[in-house]
Structure formats: C-alpha cells, structure tokens
Coordinates of C-alpha atoms in Angstrom, one line a residue:
Chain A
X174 CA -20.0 -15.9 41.7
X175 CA -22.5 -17.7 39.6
X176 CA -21.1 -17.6 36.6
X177 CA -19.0 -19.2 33.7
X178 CA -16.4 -17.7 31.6
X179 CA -15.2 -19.1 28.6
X180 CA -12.2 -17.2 26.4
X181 CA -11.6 -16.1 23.9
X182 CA -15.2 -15.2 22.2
X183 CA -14.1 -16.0 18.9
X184 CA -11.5 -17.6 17.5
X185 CA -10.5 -17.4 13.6
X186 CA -7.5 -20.6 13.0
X187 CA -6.3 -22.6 10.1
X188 CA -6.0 -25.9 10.1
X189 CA -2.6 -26.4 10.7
X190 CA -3.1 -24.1 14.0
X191 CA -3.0 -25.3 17.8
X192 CA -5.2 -23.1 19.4
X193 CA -6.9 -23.7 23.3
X194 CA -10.3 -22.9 24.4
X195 CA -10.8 -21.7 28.2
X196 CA -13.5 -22.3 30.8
X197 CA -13.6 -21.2 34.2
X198 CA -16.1 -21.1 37.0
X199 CA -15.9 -20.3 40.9
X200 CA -19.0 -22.2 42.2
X201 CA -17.2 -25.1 43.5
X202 CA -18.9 -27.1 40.9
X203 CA -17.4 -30.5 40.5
X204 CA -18.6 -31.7 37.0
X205 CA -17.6 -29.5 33.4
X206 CA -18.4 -30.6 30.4
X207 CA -17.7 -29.2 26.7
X208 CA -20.4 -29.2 24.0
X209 CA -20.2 -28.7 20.6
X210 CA -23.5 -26.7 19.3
X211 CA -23.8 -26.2 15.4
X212 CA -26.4 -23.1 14.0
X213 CA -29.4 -24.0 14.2
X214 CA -29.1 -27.1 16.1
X215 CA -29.1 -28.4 19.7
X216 CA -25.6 -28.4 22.1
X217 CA -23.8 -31.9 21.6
X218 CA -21.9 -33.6 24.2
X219 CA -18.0 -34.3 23.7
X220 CA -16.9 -34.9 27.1
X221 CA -17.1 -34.8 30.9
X222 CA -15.1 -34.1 34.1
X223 CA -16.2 -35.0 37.4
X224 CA -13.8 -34.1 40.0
X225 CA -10.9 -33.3 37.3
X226 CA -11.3 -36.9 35.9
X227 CA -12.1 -37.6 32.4
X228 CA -15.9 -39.1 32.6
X229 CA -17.5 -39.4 29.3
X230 CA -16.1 -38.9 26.0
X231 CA -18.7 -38.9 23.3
X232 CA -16.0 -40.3 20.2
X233 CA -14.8 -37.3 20.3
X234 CA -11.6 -37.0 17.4
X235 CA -8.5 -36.7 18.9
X236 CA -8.0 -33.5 17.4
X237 CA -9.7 -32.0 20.3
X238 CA -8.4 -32.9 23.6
X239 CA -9.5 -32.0 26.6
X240 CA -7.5 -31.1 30.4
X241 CA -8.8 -30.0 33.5
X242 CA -6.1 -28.6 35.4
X243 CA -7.7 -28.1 38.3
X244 CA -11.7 -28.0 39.6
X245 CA -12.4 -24.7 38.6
X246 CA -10.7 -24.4 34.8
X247 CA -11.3 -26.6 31.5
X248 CA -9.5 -26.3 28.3
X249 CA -9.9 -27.5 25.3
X250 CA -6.4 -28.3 22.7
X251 CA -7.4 -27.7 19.7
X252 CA -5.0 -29.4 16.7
X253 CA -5.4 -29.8 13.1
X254 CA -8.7 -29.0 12.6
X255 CA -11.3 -29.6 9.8
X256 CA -13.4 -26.5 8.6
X257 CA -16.6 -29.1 9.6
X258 CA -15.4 -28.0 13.1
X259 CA -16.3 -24.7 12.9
X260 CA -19.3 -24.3 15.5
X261 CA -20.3 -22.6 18.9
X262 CA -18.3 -24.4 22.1
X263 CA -19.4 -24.2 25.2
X264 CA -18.4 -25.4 28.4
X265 CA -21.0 -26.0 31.5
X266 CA -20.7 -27.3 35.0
X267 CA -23.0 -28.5 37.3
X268 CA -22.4 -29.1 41.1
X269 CA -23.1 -32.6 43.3
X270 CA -26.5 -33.5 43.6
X271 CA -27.9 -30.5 41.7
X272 CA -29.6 -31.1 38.2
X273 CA -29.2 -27.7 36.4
X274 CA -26.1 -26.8 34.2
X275 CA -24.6 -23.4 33.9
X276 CA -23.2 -22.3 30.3
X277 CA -20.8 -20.3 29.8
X278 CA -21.6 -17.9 26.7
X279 CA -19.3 -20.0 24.4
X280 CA -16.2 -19.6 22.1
X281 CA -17.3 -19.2 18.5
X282 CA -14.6 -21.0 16.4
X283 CA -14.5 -20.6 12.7
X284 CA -11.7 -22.9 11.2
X285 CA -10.1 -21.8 7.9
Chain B
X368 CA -30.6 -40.1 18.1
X369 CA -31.6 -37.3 20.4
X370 CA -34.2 -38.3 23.0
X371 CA -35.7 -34.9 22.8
X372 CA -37.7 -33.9 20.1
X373 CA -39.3 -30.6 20.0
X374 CA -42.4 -28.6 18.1
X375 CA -42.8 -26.9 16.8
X376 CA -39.5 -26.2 15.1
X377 CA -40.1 -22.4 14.8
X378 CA -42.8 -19.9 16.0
X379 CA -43.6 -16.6 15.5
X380 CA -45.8 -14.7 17.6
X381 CA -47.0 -11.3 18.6
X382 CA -46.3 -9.2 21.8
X383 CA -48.7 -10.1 24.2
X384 CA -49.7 -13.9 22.8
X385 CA -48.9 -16.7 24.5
X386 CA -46.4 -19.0 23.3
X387 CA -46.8 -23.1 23.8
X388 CA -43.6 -25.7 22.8
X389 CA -43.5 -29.3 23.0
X390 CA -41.2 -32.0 23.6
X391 CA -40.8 -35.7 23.8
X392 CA -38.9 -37.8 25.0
X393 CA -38.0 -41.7 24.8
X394 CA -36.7 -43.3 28.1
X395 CA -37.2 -42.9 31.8
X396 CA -36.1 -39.6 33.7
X397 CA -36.1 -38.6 37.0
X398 CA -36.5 -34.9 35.8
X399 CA -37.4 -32.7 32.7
X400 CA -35.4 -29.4 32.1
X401 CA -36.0 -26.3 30.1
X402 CA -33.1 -24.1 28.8
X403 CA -33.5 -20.6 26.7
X404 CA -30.5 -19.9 24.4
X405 CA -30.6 -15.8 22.8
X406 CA -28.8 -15.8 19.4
X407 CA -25.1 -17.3 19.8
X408 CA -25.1 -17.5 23.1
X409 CA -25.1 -19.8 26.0
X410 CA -28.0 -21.9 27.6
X411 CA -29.8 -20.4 30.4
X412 CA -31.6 -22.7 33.1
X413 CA -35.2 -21.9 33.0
X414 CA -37.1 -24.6 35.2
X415 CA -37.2 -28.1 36.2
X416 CA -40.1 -30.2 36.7
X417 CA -39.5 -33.6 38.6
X418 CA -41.0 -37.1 37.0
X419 CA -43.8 -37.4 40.1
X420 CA -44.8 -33.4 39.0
X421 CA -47.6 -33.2 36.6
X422 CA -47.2 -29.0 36.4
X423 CA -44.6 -26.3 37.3
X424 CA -45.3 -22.4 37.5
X425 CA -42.2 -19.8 37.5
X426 CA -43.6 -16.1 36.4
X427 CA -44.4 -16.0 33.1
X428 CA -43.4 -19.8 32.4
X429 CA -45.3 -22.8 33.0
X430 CA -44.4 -26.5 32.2
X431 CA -46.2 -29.5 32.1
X432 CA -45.2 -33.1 32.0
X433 CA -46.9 -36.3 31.1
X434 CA -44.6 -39.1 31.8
X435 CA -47.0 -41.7 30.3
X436 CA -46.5 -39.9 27.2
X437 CA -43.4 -38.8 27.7
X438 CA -44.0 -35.6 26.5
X439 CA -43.8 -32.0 28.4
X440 CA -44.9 -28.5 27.2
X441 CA -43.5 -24.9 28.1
X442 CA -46.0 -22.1 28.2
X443 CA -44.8 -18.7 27.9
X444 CA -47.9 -16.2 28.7
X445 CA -47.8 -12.4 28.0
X446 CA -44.9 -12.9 25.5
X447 CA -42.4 -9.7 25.0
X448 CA -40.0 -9.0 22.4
X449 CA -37.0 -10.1 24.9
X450 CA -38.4 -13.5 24.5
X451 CA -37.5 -14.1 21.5
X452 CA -34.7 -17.0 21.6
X453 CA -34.2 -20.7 20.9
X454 CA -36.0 -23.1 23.5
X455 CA -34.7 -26.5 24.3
X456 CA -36.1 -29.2 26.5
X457 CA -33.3 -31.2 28.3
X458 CA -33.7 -34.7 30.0
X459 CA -30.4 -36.0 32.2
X460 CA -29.8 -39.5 32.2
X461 CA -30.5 -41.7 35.0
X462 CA -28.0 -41.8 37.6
X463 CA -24.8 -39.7 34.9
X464 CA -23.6 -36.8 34.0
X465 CA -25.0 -36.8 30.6
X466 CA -27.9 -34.3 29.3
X467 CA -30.0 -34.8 25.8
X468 CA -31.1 -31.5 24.6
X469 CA -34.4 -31.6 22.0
X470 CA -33.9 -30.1 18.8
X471 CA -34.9 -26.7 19.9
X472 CA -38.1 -23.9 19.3
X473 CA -36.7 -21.3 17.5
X474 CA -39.5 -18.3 19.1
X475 CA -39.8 -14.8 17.2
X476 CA -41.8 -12.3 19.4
X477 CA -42.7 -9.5 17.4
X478 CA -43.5 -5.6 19.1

C-alpha cells in the first residue's frame, strides 16, 4: 500500500468550531508532516513527526495542534480558527533514509 | 524566504511542444526534487537528481542540475493535455526533515 489518505476532503467550519483533520498511511514510514498550501502558491511546512515525536514546528498558532497517535495516523485539532486559515492541508510522510515525500490528496478547509 | 524560485511562473503550450521550467535555489543540497501537483490536489514525486548528477532522464521528463549555479531545469518533451498541472522544484535540507518547495510552474497544455 503506497498510499496516503487524508479525511474528510472538505471541510466547511466556523470559527468557533473544533474540527480534526486525518492522515493515514501503511508504508511504515516513520516521518509525517502537515503543510499548509494556499491557491496558487507552494505547500508550507507547519510541523513534523519523526517516530511519533514532535520534530519541527514552523510557528505554527496554537490554534492548530498537532497528535500522532501512533506511526501510521496524524491529526490535526483544529480550534478557533481565522477565515485566513482557509487553504489546502496536506499531510506527507517519508520513510528512513529515503528522500521523496508522498502526499496525501489534502483536506480543503474553508473557515466561515 | 523560499529557497526555491521558479520560472517561469506560468506556461502555456501546445500538444506535442516541449515544455522547459527553471529553478533556483540558495544553499547547499545533497539532492534536487521535482513534484507535479493537478488542480487541488496533492504533490506527486516525479524525479530526483543527486548534487554529483549533472542530468537525469525518466520518460518523457528530463532534469538538469548545475550546482555552481544552483539552478536545475525540468524538460517535459512530447507534452499532452494530461500534463497540464502545477510544477514545483523541492530541495531537502541538509541532514532534516524539512523540504523548501519553489514557487511553482503553473503548465497549460492545450489539445
């Protein structure tokens, strides 16, 4: 299974809401990240998991926190949000010693 | 700042041309990635070329890569409407997890 799944496909919240975003992949890949990708523009980083420990966290605000439950599933808590926030999420994960990510086909959030 | 830049920023082509993108780059890498990303969707791993490689082939693609410029190209030959997609040059930092993706090529193939 070489893939990545991310859920839902779009998601439609206020900004009072608490919604999650899911990743999940099967490859045994030990690294996931979550990017932030507005139109038109190039992914961003917010922040890395290697082996289910927080890595890098580009400044993200903390009304988007990350878990990783486990080494195959990512989420992404998403509270009080700004309509700014609206973009394309997508979580990746790489395994050890390999170079190339694999996306999965992102959560489109729009946030009222 | 992103360390990849890419140009052009859109291109529009026929069926059949070929297609030529550029990117820079501003610090050491041990390796130079392109990804394609269709409309809304999520990137797709196209090819790698290594810092000691000076040109890459895979089907239809070719890369090149000039580490004294820091600068590397993507060639597309025999372009088909199923190419057309955003293009983004990726360079992984040294020795971490994290990836800097140039702005992007935004390629129209027209049948």
């Amino acid at each position: 299974d070489t893939e990545v799944t991310q859920t839902p496909k779009h998601l439609v919240m206020g900004m009072t809401n608490k919604k999650s975003l899911k990743c999940e992949q099967h490859m045994g890949h030990r690294a996931m990240y979550w990017y932030k990708q507005k139109a038109k523009k190039p992914p961003e980083l917010m922040f890395v998991y290697s082996y289910e420990k927080l890595s890098i966290n580009e400044s993200v605000p903390s009304r988007f926190s990350p878990e990783c439950p486990n080494s195959s599933l990512l989420n992404l808590h998403l509270h009080a949000l700004q309509p700014e926030d609206s973009a394309l999420y997508l979580c990746a994960s790489h395994g050890t010693g390999a170079n190339e990510q694999f996306f999965g086909p992102g959560t489109r959030l729009t946030v009222l | 700042s992103q360390q990849g830049e890419e140009d052009p920023q859109a291109l529009s082509i026929q069926e059949g041309e070929n297609a030529t993108m550029n990117c820079s780059y501003k610090t050491s890498i041990n390796n130079l990635q392109w990804y394609r990303q269709n409309s809304g969707r999520g990137l797709v791993h196209l090819i790698l070329i290594r810092s000691n490689e000076r040109e890459k082939h895979s089907g239809r693609l070719r890369v090149t890569l000039d580490t004294s410029k820091k600068s590397s190209s993507l060639l597309i030959t025999a372009s088909r409407a199923a190419d057309t997609a955003s293009y983004f040059c990726a360079t992984p930092f040294i020795g971490g997890f994290k990836t800097i993706f140039g702005a992007g090529t935004r390629l129209f193939v027209k049948a």
